[in-house]
Short mmCIF file of C-alpha atoms in Angstrom, two decimals:
data_model
loop_
_atom_site.label_atom_id
_atom_site.label_comp_id
_atom_site.label_asym_id
_atom_site.label_seq_id
_atom_site.Cartn_x
_atom_site.Cartn_y
_atom_site.Cartn_z
CA MET A 1 -8.02 -24.04 19.89
CA ARG A 2 -6.87 -22.10 23.17
CA LEU A 3 -5.77 -18.67 21.90
CA LEU A 4 -3.71 -16.19 23.95
CA ARG A 5 -3.36 -12.54 22.93
CA THR A 6 -0.22 -10.42 24.14
CA PRO A 7 -1.18 -7.36 25.84
CA GLU A 8 -1.11 -4.06 24.09
CA ASP A 9 1.30 -2.53 26.33
CA ARG A 10 3.90 -5.05 25.53
CA PHE A 11 4.48 -3.17 22.29
CA ALA A 12 4.70 0.33 23.73
CA ASP A 13 7.65 2.38 22.69
CA LEU A 14 9.21 -0.13 20.02
CA PRO A 15 12.30 1.52 18.35
CA ASP A 16 11.54 2.92 14.64
CA PHE A 17 8.40 0.96 14.78
CA ASP A 18 5.79 3.63 15.28
CA TYR A 19 3.43 2.18 12.52
CA PRO A 20 -0.23 2.03 13.82
CA ALA A 21 -1.41 -1.50 14.83
CA LEU A 22 -3.96 -2.98 12.27
CA TYR A 23 -5.70 -5.98 12.81
CA ALA A 24 -7.84 -8.62 10.47
CA ASP A 25 -9.89 -11.47 11.72
CA VAL A 26 -9.66 -14.75 9.47
CA ASP A 27 -12.16 -17.52 10.10
CA ASN A 28 -11.87 -21.27 9.73
CA PRO A 29 -14.49 -23.64 10.15
CA VAL A 30 -11.99 -25.72 11.98
CA HIS A 31 -10.38 -23.23 14.24
CA GLY A 32 -12.87 -20.56 14.29
CA ILE A 33 -11.65 -16.91 14.30
CA VAL A 34 -8.01 -15.94 14.64
CA ARG A 35 -6.90 -12.50 14.97
CA VAL A 36 -4.14 -11.30 12.73
CA GLY A 37 -1.93 -8.32 13.58
CA TYR A 38 0.07 -6.30 10.74
CA VAL A 39 1.42 -3.05 9.92
CA GLU A 40 1.20 -1.10 6.76
CA ALA A 41 3.18 1.72 4.99
CA GLY A 42 3.03 3.53 1.59
CA PRO A 43 -0.02 4.85 -0.38
CA PRO A 44 -2.92 2.77 -0.41
CA ASP A 45 -3.42 2.69 -4.02
CA GLY A 46 0.25 1.40 -4.48
CA PRO A 47 1.52 -1.81 -5.68
CA VAL A 48 1.43 -4.45 -3.14
CA VAL A 49 4.08 -6.06 -1.66
CA LEU A 50 3.44 -8.66 1.00
CA LEU A 51 6.44 -9.07 3.66
CA LEU A 52 6.27 -12.33 5.30
CA HIS A 53 8.79 -13.03 8.40
CA GLY A 54 10.11 -16.13 9.75
CA GLU A 55 10.81 -17.80 12.73
CA PRO A 56 11.11 -16.57 15.35
CA SER A 57 10.71 -12.94 14.56
CA TRP A 58 7.64 -10.77 13.86
CA SER A 59 7.04 -7.75 11.38
CA PHE A 60 9.13 -5.57 13.65
CA LEU A 61 11.94 -7.36 11.42
CA TYR A 62 10.96 -5.11 8.31
CA ARG A 63 10.96 -1.68 10.39
CA LYS A 64 14.25 -0.84 8.23
CA MET A 65 12.62 -1.68 4.72
CA LEU A 66 8.76 -0.19 5.26
CA PRO A 67 9.99 3.61 4.83
CA LEU A 68 12.11 2.71 1.84
CA LEU A 69 9.27 0.64 0.10
CA ALA A 70 6.78 3.55 0.91
CA ASP A 71 8.94 6.10 -0.15
CA ALA A 72 9.04 4.35 -3.74
CA GLY A 73 5.31 4.34 -3.88
CA LEU A 74 4.69 0.66 -2.97
CA ARG A 75 2.04 -0.35 -0.42
CA ALA A 76 3.85 -2.46 1.97
CA ILE A 77 2.06 -4.76 4.18
CA ALA A 78 3.50 -6.79 6.89
CA PRO A 79 1.62 -9.37 8.83
CA ASP A 80 2.78 -11.29 11.86
CA LEU A 81 2.20 -14.91 11.55
CA VAL A 82 -0.20 -16.52 13.77
CA GLY A 83 1.85 -17.25 16.98
CA PHE A 84 4.02 -14.35 16.67
CA GLY A 85 3.95 -10.54 17.03
CA ARG A 86 0.50 -9.14 17.64
CA SER A 87 -1.31 -12.10 16.09
CA ASP A 88 -3.37 -14.48 18.37
CA LYS A 89 -1.33 -17.41 19.76
CA PRO A 90 -2.62 -20.79 19.56
CA ALA A 91 -1.22 -22.12 23.03
CA ASP A 92 -0.94 -25.92 21.87
CA LEU A 93 1.78 -27.08 19.97
CA THR A 94 -0.50 -29.25 18.01
CA ASP A 95 -2.33 -26.15 16.48
CA HIS A 96 0.67 -25.21 14.67
CA THR A 97 0.72 -27.23 11.60
CA TYR A 98 2.55 -26.26 8.00
CA ALA A 99 -1.26 -26.42 6.62
CA ASN A 100 -2.56 -24.03 9.25
CA HIS A 101 -0.06 -21.17 8.99
CA VAL A 102 -0.68 -21.45 5.22
CA GLU A 103 -4.23 -21.11 5.43
CA TRP A 104 -4.30 -18.44 8.07
CA MET A 105 -1.75 -16.14 5.75
CA ARG A 106 -4.13 -17.13 2.82
CA ALA A 107 -7.13 -16.02 4.46
CA PHE A 108 -5.51 -12.83 5.76
CA ALA A 109 -4.39 -11.98 2.64
CA PHE A 110 -6.89 -12.62 0.03
CA ASP A 111 -10.26 -12.93 2.40
CA ALA A 112 -9.58 -10.45 4.69
CA LEU A 113 -7.55 -7.86 2.76
CA ASP A 114 -8.50 -9.16 -0.79
CA LEU A 115 -4.70 -8.33 -2.08
CA ARG A 116 -4.28 -8.75 -5.74
CA ASP A 117 -1.34 -8.44 -7.93
CA VAL A 118 0.85 -8.98 -4.87
CA THR A 119 4.66 -9.14 -4.96
CA LEU A 120 5.75 -11.41 -1.99
CA VAL A 121 8.75 -11.09 -0.04
CA GLY A 122 9.17 -14.16 1.78
CA GLN A 123 12.44 -14.79 4.17
CA ASP A 124 12.92 -18.06 6.32
CA TRP A 125 9.32 -19.38 7.15
CA GLY A 126 7.72 -16.15 5.21
CA GLY A 127 8.96 -18.04 2.05
CA LEU A 128 8.01 -21.48 3.21
CA ILE A 129 4.43 -20.10 3.71
CA GLY A 130 4.78 -17.52 0.95
CA LEU A 131 5.68 -19.84 -1.82
CA ARG A 132 3.06 -22.40 -1.09
CA LEU A 133 0.68 -19.18 -1.29
CA VAL A 134 1.81 -18.38 -4.73
CA ALA A 135 1.87 -21.91 -6.23
CA GLU A 136 -1.78 -22.29 -4.77
CA ASN A 137 -3.00 -18.95 -5.91
CA PRO A 138 -1.20 -17.89 -8.60
CA GLY A 139 -3.57 -15.46 -9.93
CA ARG A 140 -3.06 -13.28 -7.09
CA PHE A 141 0.74 -12.58 -7.38
CA ALA A 142 2.59 -10.51 -9.59
CA GLY A 143 6.15 -11.46 -8.45
CA VAL A 144 8.31 -13.13 -5.98
CA VAL A 145 11.39 -11.85 -4.05
CA ALA A 146 12.79 -15.15 -2.27
CA ALA A 147 15.28 -14.15 0.56
CA ASN A 148 17.14 -16.69 2.68
CA THR A 149 14.31 -19.16 2.27
CA GLY A 150 13.15 -22.13 0.25
CA LEU A 151 10.47 -24.64 0.22
CA PRO A 152 11.96 -28.22 1.47
CA THR A 153 9.96 -31.17 0.76
CA GLY A 154 12.00 -33.74 3.15
CA ASP A 155 13.62 -35.32 -0.03
CA HIS A 156 16.86 -34.00 1.17
CA ASP A 157 18.68 -33.43 4.57
CA MET A 158 18.73 -30.03 6.19
CA PRO A 159 22.09 -28.81 6.78
CA ALA A 160 23.83 -29.54 10.16
CA VAL A 161 23.44 -25.71 11.30
CA TRP A 162 19.72 -25.74 10.66
CA TRP A 163 19.83 -29.19 12.89
CA ALA A 164 21.58 -27.39 15.70
CA PHE A 165 19.02 -24.86 15.61
CA HIS A 166 16.23 -27.16 15.82
CA ASP A 167 17.71 -29.37 18.74
CA ALA A 168 18.56 -26.18 20.54
CA VAL A 169 14.79 -25.11 20.39
CA GLN A 170 13.58 -28.44 21.32
CA LYS A 171 15.81 -28.61 24.37
CA ALA A 172 15.59 -25.01 25.55
CA GLN A 173 13.60 -24.88 28.97
CA VAL A 174 13.40 -21.26 28.25
CA LEU A 175 13.16 -20.07 24.87
CA ASP A 176 15.55 -16.86 24.48
CA ILE A 177 13.83 -15.31 21.26
CA ALA A 178 16.02 -12.15 21.17
CA ARG A 179 19.28 -14.37 21.32
CA PHE A 180 18.06 -16.70 18.44
CA VAL A 181 17.28 -13.40 16.34
CA GLN A 182 20.83 -12.37 17.69
CA SER A 183 22.53 -15.12 16.48
CA GLY A 184 21.04 -14.83 12.82
CA CYS A 185 22.33 -11.10 12.67
CA ARG A 186 25.87 -9.66 11.71
CA THR A 187 24.50 -6.36 13.24
CA LYS A 188 24.56 -5.93 16.99
CA LEU A 189 20.90 -5.22 17.98
CA THR A 190 20.34 -3.02 20.90
CA ASP A 191 18.95 -3.62 24.11
CA ALA A 192 15.58 -2.02 22.98
CA GLU A 193 15.54 -4.09 19.64
CA ARG A 194 16.26 -7.10 21.61
CA ASP A 195 13.16 -6.11 23.97
CA ALA A 196 11.12 -5.52 20.95
CA TYR A 197 11.86 -9.18 19.59
CA ASP A 198 10.87 -10.60 23.19
CA ALA A 199 7.87 -8.50 23.55
CA PRO A 200 5.20 -10.60 21.81
CA PHE A 201 5.98 -13.25 24.52
CA PRO A 202 5.60 -12.35 27.90
CA ASN A 203 5.99 -15.96 29.12
CA GLU A 204 6.66 -19.25 27.95
CA MET A 205 3.03 -19.95 27.57
CA TYR A 206 2.98 -17.63 24.31
CA LYS A 207 5.77 -19.23 22.41
CA ALA A 208 4.17 -22.35 21.30
CA GLY A 209 4.42 -20.65 17.63
CA PRO A 210 8.09 -20.13 17.96
CA ARG A 211 8.74 -23.87 19.80
CA ALA A 212 6.74 -25.73 17.23
CA MET A 213 8.03 -24.04 13.69
CA PRO A 214 11.47 -26.03 13.58
CA GLY A 215 9.63 -29.28 13.93
CA LEU A 216 7.33 -28.12 11.08
CA VAL A 217 10.02 -27.91 8.45
CA PRO A 218 9.78 -31.23 6.08
CA THR A 219 13.01 -33.59 6.97
CA SER A 220 11.66 -36.78 5.65
CA PRO A 221 9.66 -37.82 2.38
CA ASP A 222 6.77 -38.98 4.49
CA ASP A 223 6.29 -35.68 6.54
CA PRO A 224 2.82 -34.14 6.58
CA ALA A 225 3.58 -31.46 4.15
CA THR A 226 5.89 -33.26 1.95
CA GLU A 227 2.88 -34.11 -0.68
CA ALA A 228 1.59 -30.24 -0.40
CA ASN A 229 5.15 -28.93 -0.94
CA ARG A 230 6.10 -31.15 -3.84
CA ALA A 231 2.62 -30.11 -5.64
CA ALA A 232 3.70 -26.51 -4.71
CA TRP A 233 7.13 -27.22 -6.78
CA GLU A 234 5.05 -28.81 -9.72
CA ASN A 235 3.15 -25.68 -10.05
CA LEU A 236 5.70 -23.05 -9.31
CA THR A 237 8.19 -24.28 -12.22
CA LYS A 238 5.03 -23.77 -14.65
CA LEU A 239 4.73 -20.25 -13.74
CA ASP A 240 6.46 -17.55 -15.67
CA LEU A 241 6.34 -15.03 -12.48
CA PRO A 242 8.86 -12.39 -12.28
CA PHE A 243 11.03 -14.19 -9.45
CA VAL A 244 14.33 -12.89 -7.79
CA CYS A 245 16.56 -14.31 -5.47
CA ALA A 246 17.91 -11.98 -2.94
CA PHE A 247 20.24 -14.11 -0.71
CA SER A 248 22.80 -12.94 1.88
CA ASP A 249 26.21 -13.81 1.77
CA GLY A 250 26.07 -15.17 5.14
CA ASP A 251 23.58 -17.65 5.98
CA PRO A 252 24.54 -21.35 5.72
CA ILE A 253 21.13 -22.30 6.81
CA THR A 254 19.68 -21.40 3.14
CA ALA A 255 22.49 -20.89 0.82
CA GLY A 256 22.02 -24.06 -0.89
CA MET A 257 18.55 -23.20 -1.98
CA ARG A 258 19.21 -20.31 -4.22
CA PRO A 259 20.95 -21.81 -7.13
CA ILE A 260 17.89 -24.45 -7.11
CA LEU A 261 15.40 -21.59 -7.13
CA GLU A 262 17.30 -19.54 -9.55
CA ARG A 263 17.67 -22.52 -11.88
CA ARG A 264 14.28 -24.31 -11.67
CA MET A 265 11.77 -20.82 -11.69
CA PRO A 266 10.84 -19.87 -15.01
CA GLY A 267 10.56 -16.37 -13.98
CA ALA A 268 14.08 -16.28 -12.61
CA GLU A 269 15.83 -16.89 -16.01
CA GLY A 270 17.66 -13.61 -17.17
CA ARG A 271 17.12 -11.60 -14.06
CA GLU A 272 19.69 -10.30 -12.11
CA HIS A 273 19.80 -11.76 -8.59
CA PRO A 274 21.62 -9.86 -5.93
CA THR A 275 23.71 -10.82 -3.29
CA ILE A 276 22.88 -9.04 0.08
CA THR A 277 26.48 -8.35 1.37
CA GLY A 278 27.75 -8.35 5.00
CA ALA A 279 24.15 -9.89 6.46
CA GLY A 280 23.37 -13.04 8.02
CA HIS A 281 20.28 -15.05 8.19
CA PHE A 282 18.13 -12.02 9.03
CA LEU A 283 19.02 -9.95 6.15
CA GLN A 284 16.39 -7.32 6.99
CA GLU A 285 18.49 -6.31 9.84
CA ASP A 286 21.73 -6.43 8.25
CA GLY A 287 20.96 -5.31 4.67
CA ALA A 288 17.70 -3.61 4.53
CA HIS A 289 18.81 -1.20 1.79
CA GLN A 290 19.80 -3.83 -0.38
CA LEU A 291 16.91 -5.99 -0.01
CA ALA A 292 14.47 -3.22 -0.41
CA ALA A 293 16.29 -2.02 -3.74
CA ALA A 294 15.86 -5.38 -5.05
CA VAL A 295 12.24 -5.38 -4.27
CA ILE A 296 11.63 -2.07 -5.79
CA ASP A 297 13.54 -2.96 -8.95
CA LEU A 298 11.49 -6.02 -9.52
CA VAL A 299 7.99 -3.91 -9.10
CA ARG A 300 9.27 -1.26 -11.43
CA SER A 301 10.72 -4.00 -13.93
CA ARG A 302 7.05 -5.09 -14.50
#
């Protein structure tokens, strides 16, 4: 597997993101060693919150939430998916599979960091990957906050707005990462913030991850990930794990998943499921305080 590594100087002077860069090596008998970058905030003995980002962002997306969670006494850990942020970037599209991304994050969280009693916060692909981790490793988790995400099996079509995004990524000769992030925000990003979202990708060679991700979402019943996701649903709907949906009021891509998760997850029953108001797809940018409050409330409720 050909791996690219973004030069460190690309991450200099990131706005409001001066956390030390941390790294963990994850080993796989097929792909060998891959380096995962992450940041951490809060007391090392605090309740663990695993913050998983989605497409095409990186842990910078959580910069507004990290200090809020840390001030509440939580140990907040925000890794970069492989192919994103400071993590190594497999250069070939074929190396990016749903199964590989689940395994890389599993190895990071449990083999490298040995995290336990974890509260998952998953948004976009962070939920697609994170919910698989919960389903397949339930003993490691203490709760879930699902934020603008889902767990598609390909048995139902995706909304038209998602297909528009899928097609735009497929056809773009130059993938404008910052523009795609901005299109999912109601907040206007500053030039420095846009530069930060572009930072992990010096040129098109580094963008195999963002280019591959839309094509990995199961959109038909015979998708390679369908069987594993169906099995995940089967396991999740048997777990009485505290489960909160914290979706925004302005995301047409994932809005349809919220009532399904609330209805089908046993741990969601009887809980308050806040709506993050005034927020788009990237609700960490638009409603960080509201989302952080939902996470803190869930942890404290236990």
